[in-house]
XYZ file of C-alpha atoms in Angstrom:
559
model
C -23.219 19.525 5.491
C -20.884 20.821 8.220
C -20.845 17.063 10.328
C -19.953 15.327 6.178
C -17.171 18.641 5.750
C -15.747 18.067 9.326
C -15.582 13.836 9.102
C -13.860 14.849 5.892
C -11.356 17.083 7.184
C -10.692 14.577 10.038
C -10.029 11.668 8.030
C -8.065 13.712 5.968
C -6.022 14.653 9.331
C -6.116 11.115 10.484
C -4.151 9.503 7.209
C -1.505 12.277 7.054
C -0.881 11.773 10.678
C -0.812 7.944 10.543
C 1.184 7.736 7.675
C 3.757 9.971 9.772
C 3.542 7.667 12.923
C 4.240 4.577 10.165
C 7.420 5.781 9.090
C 8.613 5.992 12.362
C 7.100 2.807 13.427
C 8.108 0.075 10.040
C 5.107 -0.805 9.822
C 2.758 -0.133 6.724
C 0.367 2.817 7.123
C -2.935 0.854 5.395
C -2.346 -1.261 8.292
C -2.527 0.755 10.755
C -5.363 2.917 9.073
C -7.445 -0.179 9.109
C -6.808 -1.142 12.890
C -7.431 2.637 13.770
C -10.918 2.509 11.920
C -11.938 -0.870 13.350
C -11.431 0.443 16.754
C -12.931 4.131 16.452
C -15.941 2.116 14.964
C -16.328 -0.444 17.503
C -16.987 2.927 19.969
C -20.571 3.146 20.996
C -21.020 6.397 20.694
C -19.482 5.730 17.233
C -22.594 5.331 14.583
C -22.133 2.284 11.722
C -20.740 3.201 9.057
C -21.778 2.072 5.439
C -20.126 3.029 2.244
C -21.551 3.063 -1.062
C -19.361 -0.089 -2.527
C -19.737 2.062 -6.010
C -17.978 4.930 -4.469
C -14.870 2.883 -4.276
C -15.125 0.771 -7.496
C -16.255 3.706 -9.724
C -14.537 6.364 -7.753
C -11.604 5.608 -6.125
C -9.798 2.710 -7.715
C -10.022 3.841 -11.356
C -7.851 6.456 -10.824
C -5.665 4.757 -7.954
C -5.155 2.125 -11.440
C -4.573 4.693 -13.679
C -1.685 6.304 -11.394
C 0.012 3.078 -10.715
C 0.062 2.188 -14.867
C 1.960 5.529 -15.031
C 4.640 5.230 -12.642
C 5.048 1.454 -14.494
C 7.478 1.095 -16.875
C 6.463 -0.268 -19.857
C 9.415 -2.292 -20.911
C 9.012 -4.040 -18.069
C 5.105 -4.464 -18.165
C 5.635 -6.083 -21.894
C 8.523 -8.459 -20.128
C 6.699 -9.427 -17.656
C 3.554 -9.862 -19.494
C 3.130 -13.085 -19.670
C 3.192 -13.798 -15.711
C 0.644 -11.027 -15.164
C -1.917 -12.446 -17.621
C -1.627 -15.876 -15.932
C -1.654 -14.409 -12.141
C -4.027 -11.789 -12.844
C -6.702 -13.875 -15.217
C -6.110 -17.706 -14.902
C -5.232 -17.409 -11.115
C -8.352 -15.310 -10.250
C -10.768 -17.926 -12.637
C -9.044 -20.939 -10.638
C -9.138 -19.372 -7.367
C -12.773 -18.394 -7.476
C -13.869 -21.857 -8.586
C -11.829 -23.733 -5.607
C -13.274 -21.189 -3.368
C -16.605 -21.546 -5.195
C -16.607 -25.229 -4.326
C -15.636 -25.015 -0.736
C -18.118 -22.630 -0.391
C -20.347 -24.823 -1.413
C -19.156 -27.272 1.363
C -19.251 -25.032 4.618
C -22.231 -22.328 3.982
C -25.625 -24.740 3.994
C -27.845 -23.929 0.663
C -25.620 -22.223 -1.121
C -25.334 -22.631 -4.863
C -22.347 -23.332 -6.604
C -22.547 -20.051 -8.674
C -22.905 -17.979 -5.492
C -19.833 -19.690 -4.035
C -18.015 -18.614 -7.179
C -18.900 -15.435 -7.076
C -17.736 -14.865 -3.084
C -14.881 -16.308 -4.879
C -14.481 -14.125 -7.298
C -14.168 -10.975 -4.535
C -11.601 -12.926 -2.262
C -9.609 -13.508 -5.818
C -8.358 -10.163 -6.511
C -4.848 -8.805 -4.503
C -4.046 -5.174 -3.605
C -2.141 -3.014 -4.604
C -0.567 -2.233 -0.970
C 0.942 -5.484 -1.051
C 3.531 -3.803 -3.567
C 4.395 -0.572 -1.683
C 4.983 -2.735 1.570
C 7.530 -4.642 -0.678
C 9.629 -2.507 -2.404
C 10.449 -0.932 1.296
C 12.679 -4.348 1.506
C 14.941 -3.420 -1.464
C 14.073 -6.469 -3.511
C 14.243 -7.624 -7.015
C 12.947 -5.067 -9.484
C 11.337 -8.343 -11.416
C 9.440 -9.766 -8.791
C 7.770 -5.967 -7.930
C 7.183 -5.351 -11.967
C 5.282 -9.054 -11.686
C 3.292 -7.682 -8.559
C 2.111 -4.305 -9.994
C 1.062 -5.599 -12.975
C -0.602 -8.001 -11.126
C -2.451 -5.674 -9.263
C -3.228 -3.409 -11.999
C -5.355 -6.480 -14.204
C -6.799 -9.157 -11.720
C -9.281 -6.569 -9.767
C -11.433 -6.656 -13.969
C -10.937 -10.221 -14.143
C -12.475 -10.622 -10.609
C -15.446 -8.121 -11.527
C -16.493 -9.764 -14.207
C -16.357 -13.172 -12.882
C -18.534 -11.471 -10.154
C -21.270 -10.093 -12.586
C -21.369 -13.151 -14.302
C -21.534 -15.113 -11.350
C -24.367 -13.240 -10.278
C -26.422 -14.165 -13.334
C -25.323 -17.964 -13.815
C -26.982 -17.678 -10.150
C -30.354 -16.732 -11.828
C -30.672 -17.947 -14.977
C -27.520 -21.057 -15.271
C -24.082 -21.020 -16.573
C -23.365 -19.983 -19.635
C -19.364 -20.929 -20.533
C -19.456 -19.266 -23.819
C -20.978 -16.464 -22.823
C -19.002 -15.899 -19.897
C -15.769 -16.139 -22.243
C -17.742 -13.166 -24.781
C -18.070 -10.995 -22.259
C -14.381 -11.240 -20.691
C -12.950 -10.930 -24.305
C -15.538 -7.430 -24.678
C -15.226 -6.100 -21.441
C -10.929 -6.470 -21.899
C -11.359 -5.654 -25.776
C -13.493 -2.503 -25.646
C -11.967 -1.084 -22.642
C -8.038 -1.315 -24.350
C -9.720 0.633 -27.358
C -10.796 3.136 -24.943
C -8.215 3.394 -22.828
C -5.978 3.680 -25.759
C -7.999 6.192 -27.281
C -8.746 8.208 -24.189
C -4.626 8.261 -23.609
C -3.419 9.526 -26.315
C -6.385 12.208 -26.592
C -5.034 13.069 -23.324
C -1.508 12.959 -24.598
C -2.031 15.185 -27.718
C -4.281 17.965 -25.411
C -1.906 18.166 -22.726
C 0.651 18.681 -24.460
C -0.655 22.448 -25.947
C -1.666 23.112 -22.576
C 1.143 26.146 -21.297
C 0.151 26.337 -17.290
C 0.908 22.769 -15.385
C -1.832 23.715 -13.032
C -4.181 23.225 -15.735
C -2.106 20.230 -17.720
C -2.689 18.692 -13.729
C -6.054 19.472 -13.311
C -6.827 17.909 -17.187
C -4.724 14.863 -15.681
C -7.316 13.973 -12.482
C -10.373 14.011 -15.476
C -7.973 11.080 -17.317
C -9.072 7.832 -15.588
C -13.172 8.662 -15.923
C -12.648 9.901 -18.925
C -11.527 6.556 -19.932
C -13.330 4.318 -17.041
C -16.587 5.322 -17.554
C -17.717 5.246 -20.855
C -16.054 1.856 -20.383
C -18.702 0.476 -18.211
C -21.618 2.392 -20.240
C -20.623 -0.010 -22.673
C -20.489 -3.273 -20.512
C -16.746 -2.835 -20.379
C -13.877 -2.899 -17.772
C -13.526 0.707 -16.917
C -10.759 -0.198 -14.391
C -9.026 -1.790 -17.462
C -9.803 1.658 -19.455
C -7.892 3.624 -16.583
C -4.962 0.690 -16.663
C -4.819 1.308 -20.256
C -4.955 4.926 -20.385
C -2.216 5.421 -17.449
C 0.291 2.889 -19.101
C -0.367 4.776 -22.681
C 0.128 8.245 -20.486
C 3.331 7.014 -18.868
C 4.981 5.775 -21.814
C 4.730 9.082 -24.314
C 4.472 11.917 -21.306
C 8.477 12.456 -21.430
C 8.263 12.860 -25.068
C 5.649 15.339 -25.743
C 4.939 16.860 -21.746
C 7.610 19.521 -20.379
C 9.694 18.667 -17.122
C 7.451 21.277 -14.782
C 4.419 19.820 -15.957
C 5.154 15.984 -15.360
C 6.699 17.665 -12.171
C 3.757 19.148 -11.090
C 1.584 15.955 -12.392
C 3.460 13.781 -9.983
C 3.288 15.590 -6.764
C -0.104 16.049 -6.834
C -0.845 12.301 -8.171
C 1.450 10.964 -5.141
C -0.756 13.230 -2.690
C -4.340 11.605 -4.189
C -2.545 8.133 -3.776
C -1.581 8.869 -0.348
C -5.326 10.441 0.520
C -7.672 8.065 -1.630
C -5.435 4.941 -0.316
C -5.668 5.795 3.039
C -9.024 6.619 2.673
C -10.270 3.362 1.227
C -8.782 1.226 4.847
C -9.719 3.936 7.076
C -13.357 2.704 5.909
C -12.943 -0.598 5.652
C -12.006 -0.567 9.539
C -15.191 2.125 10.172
C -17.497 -0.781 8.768
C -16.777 -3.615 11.266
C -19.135 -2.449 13.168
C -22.222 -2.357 10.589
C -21.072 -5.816 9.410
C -21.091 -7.194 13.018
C -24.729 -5.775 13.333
C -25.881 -7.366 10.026
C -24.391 -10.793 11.115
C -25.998 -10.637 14.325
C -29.277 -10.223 13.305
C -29.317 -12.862 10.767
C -28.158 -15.208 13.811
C -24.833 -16.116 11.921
C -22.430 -17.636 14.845
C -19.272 -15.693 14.951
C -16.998 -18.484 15.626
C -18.318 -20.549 13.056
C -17.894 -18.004 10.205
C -14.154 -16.521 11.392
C -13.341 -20.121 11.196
C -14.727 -20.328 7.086
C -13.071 -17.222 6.446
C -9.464 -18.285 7.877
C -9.878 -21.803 6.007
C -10.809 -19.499 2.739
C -7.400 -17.665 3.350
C -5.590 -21.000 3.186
C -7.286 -21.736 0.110
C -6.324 -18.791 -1.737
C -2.689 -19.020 -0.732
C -2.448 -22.827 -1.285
C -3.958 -22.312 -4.714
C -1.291 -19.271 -5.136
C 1.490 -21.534 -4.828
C 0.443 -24.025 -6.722
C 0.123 -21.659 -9.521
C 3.145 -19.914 -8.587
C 5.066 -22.931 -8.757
C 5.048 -23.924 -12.511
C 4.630 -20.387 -13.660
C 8.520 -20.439 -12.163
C 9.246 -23.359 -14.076
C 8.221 -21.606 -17.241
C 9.836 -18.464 -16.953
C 12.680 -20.048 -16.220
C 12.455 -21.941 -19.848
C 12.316 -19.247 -21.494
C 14.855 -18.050 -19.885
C 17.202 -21.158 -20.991
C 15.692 -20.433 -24.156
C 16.818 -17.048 -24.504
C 20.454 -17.900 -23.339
C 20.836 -20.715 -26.051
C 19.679 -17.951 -28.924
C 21.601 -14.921 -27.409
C 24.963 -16.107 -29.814
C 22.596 -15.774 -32.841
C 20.814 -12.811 -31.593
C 23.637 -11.148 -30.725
C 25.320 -11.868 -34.253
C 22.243 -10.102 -35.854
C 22.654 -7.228 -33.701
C 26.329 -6.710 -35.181
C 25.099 -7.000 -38.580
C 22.127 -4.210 -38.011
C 25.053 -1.985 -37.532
C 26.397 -1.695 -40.321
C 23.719 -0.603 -42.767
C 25.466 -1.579 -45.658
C 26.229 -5.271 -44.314
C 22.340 -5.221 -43.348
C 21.155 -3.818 -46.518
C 23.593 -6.003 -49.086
C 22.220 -9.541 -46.564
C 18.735 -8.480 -47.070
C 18.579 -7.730 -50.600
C 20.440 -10.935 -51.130
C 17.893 -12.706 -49.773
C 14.980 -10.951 -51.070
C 16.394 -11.457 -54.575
C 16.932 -15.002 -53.620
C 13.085 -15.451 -53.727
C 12.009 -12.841 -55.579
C 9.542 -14.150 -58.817
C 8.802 -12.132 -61.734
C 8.336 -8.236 -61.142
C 6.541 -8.188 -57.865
C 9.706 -9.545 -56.692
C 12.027 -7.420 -58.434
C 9.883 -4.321 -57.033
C 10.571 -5.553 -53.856
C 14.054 -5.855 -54.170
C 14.049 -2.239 -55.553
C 12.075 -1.082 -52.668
C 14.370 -2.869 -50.307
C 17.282 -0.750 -51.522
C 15.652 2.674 -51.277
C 14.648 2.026 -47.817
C 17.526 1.967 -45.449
C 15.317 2.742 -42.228
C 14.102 -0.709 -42.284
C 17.583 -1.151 -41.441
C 17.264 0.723 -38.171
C 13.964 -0.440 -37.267
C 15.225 -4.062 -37.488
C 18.334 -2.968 -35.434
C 15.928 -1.232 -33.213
C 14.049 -5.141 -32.664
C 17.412 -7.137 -32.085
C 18.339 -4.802 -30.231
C 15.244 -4.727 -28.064
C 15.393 -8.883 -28.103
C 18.971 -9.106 -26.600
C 17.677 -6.626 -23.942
C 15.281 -9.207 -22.824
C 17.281 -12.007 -23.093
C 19.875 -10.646 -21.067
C 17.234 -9.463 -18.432
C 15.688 -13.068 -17.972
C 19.216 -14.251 -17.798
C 20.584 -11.533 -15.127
C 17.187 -11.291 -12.754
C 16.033 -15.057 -12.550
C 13.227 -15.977 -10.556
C 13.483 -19.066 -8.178
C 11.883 -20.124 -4.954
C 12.829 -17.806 -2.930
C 11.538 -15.037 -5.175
C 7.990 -17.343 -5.375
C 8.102 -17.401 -1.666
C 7.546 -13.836 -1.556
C 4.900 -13.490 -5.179
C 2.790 -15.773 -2.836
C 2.809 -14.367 0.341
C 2.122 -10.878 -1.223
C -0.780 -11.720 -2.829
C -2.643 -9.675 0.233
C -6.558 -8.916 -0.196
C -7.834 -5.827 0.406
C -10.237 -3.227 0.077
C -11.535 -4.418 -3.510
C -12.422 -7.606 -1.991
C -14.919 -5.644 0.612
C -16.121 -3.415 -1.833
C -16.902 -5.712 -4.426
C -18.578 -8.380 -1.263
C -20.932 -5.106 -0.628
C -22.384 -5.149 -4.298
C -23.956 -8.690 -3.977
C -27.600 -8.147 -4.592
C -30.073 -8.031 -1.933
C -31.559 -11.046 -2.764
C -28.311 -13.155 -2.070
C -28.417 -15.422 0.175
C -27.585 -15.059 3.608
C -25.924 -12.006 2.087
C -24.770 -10.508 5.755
C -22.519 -13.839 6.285
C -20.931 -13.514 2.617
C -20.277 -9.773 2.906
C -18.766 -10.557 6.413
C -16.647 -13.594 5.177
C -15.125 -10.908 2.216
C -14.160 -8.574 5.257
C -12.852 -10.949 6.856
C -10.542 -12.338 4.454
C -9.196 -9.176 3.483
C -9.080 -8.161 7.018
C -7.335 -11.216 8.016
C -4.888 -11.655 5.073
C -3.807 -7.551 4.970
C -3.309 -8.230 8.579
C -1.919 -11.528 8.802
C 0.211 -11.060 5.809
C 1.008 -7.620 5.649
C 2.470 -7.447 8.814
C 4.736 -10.653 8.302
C 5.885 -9.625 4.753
C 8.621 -8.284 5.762
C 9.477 -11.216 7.930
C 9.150 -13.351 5.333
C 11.561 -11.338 2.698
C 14.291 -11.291 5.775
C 13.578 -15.257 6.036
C 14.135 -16.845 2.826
C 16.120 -13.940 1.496
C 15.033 -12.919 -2.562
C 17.526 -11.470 -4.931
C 17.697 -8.011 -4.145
C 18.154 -4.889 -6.359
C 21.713 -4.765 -7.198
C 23.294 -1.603 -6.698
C 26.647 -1.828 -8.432
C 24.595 -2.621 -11.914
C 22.505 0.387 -11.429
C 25.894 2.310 -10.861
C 26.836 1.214 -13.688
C 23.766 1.915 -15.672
C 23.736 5.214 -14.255
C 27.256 5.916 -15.684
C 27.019 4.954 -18.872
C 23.861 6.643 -19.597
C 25.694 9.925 -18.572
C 28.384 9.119 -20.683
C 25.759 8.904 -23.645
C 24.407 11.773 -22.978
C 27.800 13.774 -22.741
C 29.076 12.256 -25.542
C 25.383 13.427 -27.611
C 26.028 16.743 -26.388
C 29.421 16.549 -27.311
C 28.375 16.286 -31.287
C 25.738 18.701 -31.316
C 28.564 21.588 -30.151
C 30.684 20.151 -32.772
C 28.000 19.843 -35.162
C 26.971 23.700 -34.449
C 30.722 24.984 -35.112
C 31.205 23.180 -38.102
C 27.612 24.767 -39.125
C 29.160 28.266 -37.809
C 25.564 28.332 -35.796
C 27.197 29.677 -32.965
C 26.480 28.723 -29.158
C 24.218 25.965 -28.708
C 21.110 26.556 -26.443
C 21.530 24.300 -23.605
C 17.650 23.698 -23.686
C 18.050 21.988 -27.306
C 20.985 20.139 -26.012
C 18.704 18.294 -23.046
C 16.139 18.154 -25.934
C 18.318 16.325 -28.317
C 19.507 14.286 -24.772
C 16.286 13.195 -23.903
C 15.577 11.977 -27.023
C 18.465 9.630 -26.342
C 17.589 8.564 -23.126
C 14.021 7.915 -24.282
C 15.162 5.394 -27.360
C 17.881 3.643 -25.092
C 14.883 3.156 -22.265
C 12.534 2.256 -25.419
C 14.947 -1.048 -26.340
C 15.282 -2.056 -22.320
C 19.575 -2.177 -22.005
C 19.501 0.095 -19.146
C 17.687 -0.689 -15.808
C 14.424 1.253 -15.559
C 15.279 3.312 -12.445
C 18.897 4.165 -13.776
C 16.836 5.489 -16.757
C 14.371 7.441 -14.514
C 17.539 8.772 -12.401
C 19.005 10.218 -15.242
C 15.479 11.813 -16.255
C 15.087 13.133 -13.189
C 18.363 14.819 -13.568
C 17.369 16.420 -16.962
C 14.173 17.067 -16.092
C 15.866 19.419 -13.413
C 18.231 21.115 -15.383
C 15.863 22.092 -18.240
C 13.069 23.296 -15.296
C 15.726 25.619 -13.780
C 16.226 26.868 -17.507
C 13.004 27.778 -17.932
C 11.813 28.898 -14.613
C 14.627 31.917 -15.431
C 12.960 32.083 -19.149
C 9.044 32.205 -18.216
C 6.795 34.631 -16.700
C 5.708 34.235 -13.221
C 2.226 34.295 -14.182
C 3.176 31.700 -16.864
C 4.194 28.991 -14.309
């Protein structure tokens, strides 16, 4: 008990102290985690070190998932939806079959269902590959793509994997393998969605934000693992859970407690994520041993794994490639409506104009009296007018966002070479069954490739962005983002201190003026015209002002 306590307390020690020498250094701290690890447990007086692969895909990633879909805006998730169901599905099916063949090719006797599912773990990117990007300042678009990337394909990877696994004993089965996909992705968004807003509507009557935080760290097994009791993605659950939790905390959670929420989420990112390469480099040793005495030659299987690495990133591109092609369609698409859409959006502001156009038309083809009830319901039911204005509004959004942040080469230069592997790829390589064939040399070849590509890649990233030089985040627009939402908001203050003195209601309690402002803030961030981080600026400024308001209101013993 004291040796497990101390290791812990060391490796707790180790990642806050590496993470501090990676500041200072530029480089990324998972990388250096993993090269420390590899060489403490190459040290003979060093033991091997094996990790339950469980422990990291039942313990660790669901709620590394679940904070990421939080900190994710959803207006961009929904924009950007369609590139992270190709990259994070079709990419990881076509990947693991290419690799499945090759496989196939290079290791003697093995089946074409066990080369799909080593496939199937060197499919899925990490998450790190994100946090090394955004360091470079570069287009908000292609790190929305990349997170939601990361938060999807690690499911679609598992599954392949399990299924894999059984076409190896009993055949495939496409049908099947298509049922469970749609069940494991179907039951776990009903549960995540469930297990969200339960967590939503408890939180929110919770007074102390050390409890509302300590409810928070039960969220993603609350949702994850009833998930996979039911044959279900329970990473999937979590995603779910944490982009439901995201989107309606600012409405219905106070500023101290999403405060208090984030500071301790950003310290289990920092410890779990460290953590989870720390091992990875602590196993080398073990793996080494295993491949040794099944008398696999070294050489020989570095050699498979580097040509596997190729593979993935050659297939990357050349799903990378048209995926550009069709975003940028729709893109042209969306310019050559935006007149139309735009004239729509001038008519949903005037209520009347709306209201007179619609009736117009519903009396046009309106039969009998279902149709003149209709028309009758049409005129006593003016917030259809605002919910429609609410949609074009929402649509021109979009259209101008595909239009201002397009994605070309250069931007598909970098989605490609940040597709790093990581420690989902070993972790998932260490739940083959026993009975897998020459399981030591597959395990190995998964460490390997993640190994190789977090290194490889990883450290070259940033080369890479400095070489072919992607749109970057443009400051002026977020200036002017920034502005005009504090304009907004001063000019909704503005009427509620008129509105009080015409009402004779006397001063106006600046806590129901940021109230009433947030409100705002959260319907203009809702229809997507202001950049997501201008909108989270301004929050943050709010969020400030109202927790210095009631930190003079409340109780010590309340906070």
């Amino acid at each position: 008990m004291d040796q497990a306590l101390t290791l812990v307390v060391l490796a707790v020690v180790a990642i806050a102290l590496v993470t501090m020498v990676s500041n200072r250094l530029g480089v990324a701290a998972p990388l250096l985690l993993l090269a420390a690890g590899g060489v403490v447990g190459l040290m003979p007086f060093v033991p091997a070190v094996a990790v339950e692969p469980e422990w990291i895909l039942a313990g660790v990633l669901p709620p590394l998932l679940y904070s990421a879909a939080v900190n994710m805006p959803a207006i961009e998730f929904r924009r950007e939806l369609r590139a992270i169901s190709g990259l994070s599905v079709v990419l990881v099916l076509a990947s693991a079959l290419v690799l499945g063949w090759f496989f196939t090719l290079v290791v003697p006797g093995l089946s074409f269902a066990w080369g799909v599912a080593l496939g199937a773990i060197m499919s899925p990117t990490d998450a790190v590959a994100t946090s090394i990007v955004k360091r470079f300042g570069i287009s908000p678009r292609v790190v929305a793509i990349l997170e939601g990337e990361g938060l999807l394909n690690d499911a679609t990877a598992l599954v392949l994997l399990r299924a894999s696994v059984a076409a190896a004993a009993t055949g495939w089965s496409i049908g099947g393998l298509v049922r469970d996909f749609a069940v494991a992705v179907v039951v776990a968004v009903a549960i995540g969605i469930v297990v969200g807003r339960a967590n939503l509507w408890l939180r929110s009557r919770t007074v102390q934000a050390s409890v509302n935080t300590a409810l928070s760290l039960a969220v993603p097994f609350l949702a994850a693992l009833p998930a996979e009791h039911l044959g279900a993605s329970g990473l999937v659950a979590a995603v779910v859970a944490g982009l439901v939790t995201g989107r309606g905390a600012p409405r219905v959670l106070s500023p101290q407690h999403r405060l208090s929420d984030a500071e301790v989420w950003r310290t289990v990112e920092l410890l779990l994520e460290g953590a989870i390469f720390l091992v990875m480099g602590l196993e080398l040793f073990g793996l080494l041993v295993d491949l040794d005495e099944d008398d696999h030659h070294l050489g020989r299987t570095v050699a498979v794994a580097a040509a596997a690495l190729v593979i993935v990133l050659l297939v990357r591109a050349a799903f990378v490639a048209p995926l550009l092609l069709a975003l940028s369609r729709r893109a042209r698409r969306g310019a050559a409506v935006r007149d139309r859409v735009d004239r729509m959006r001038e008519l949903a502001e005037d209520p009347d104009r709306f209201a007179a156009a619609l009736t117009a038309r519903a009396t046009k083809h309106a039969r009998g009296l279902r149709g003149a009830s209709r028309v009758e319901r049409l005129r006593l039911e003016p917030e259809r007018v605002e919910r429609f204005g609410v949609r074009v509004r929402r649509r021109l959004a979009d259209i101008d966002y595909l239009i201002a942040e397009p994605l070309g080469p250069r931007e598909g230069a970098v989605v490609v070479w940040a597709g790093l592997r990581g420690a989902v790829t070993l972790a998932a390589a260490q739940t083959l069954p026993p009975e897998t064939p020459d399981r030591s040399l597959l395990v190995f070849l998964g460490f390997l490739v993640a190994a190789g590509s977090l290194v490889g890649q990883g450290a070259t990233i940033g080369w890479v962005v400095r070489r072919v030089r992607p749109a970057a985040v443009d400051e002026a627009a977020l200036d002017r983002d920034r502005a005009q939402l504090v304009e907004v908001l001063q000019a909704t203050a503005e009427r509620i201190r008129r509105d009080a003195e015409t009402a004779g209601d006397g001063p106006v309690d600046r806590a129901n003026v940021i109230d009433a402002q947030r409100g705002v803030l959260l319907d203009l961030a809702r229809e997507g015209a202001f950049a997501s981080s201008a909108v989270r600026d301004v929050m943050a400024v709010l969020d400030a002002d109202q927790i210095s308001i009631e930190l003079r209101r409340r109780p010590v013993e309340d906070v």
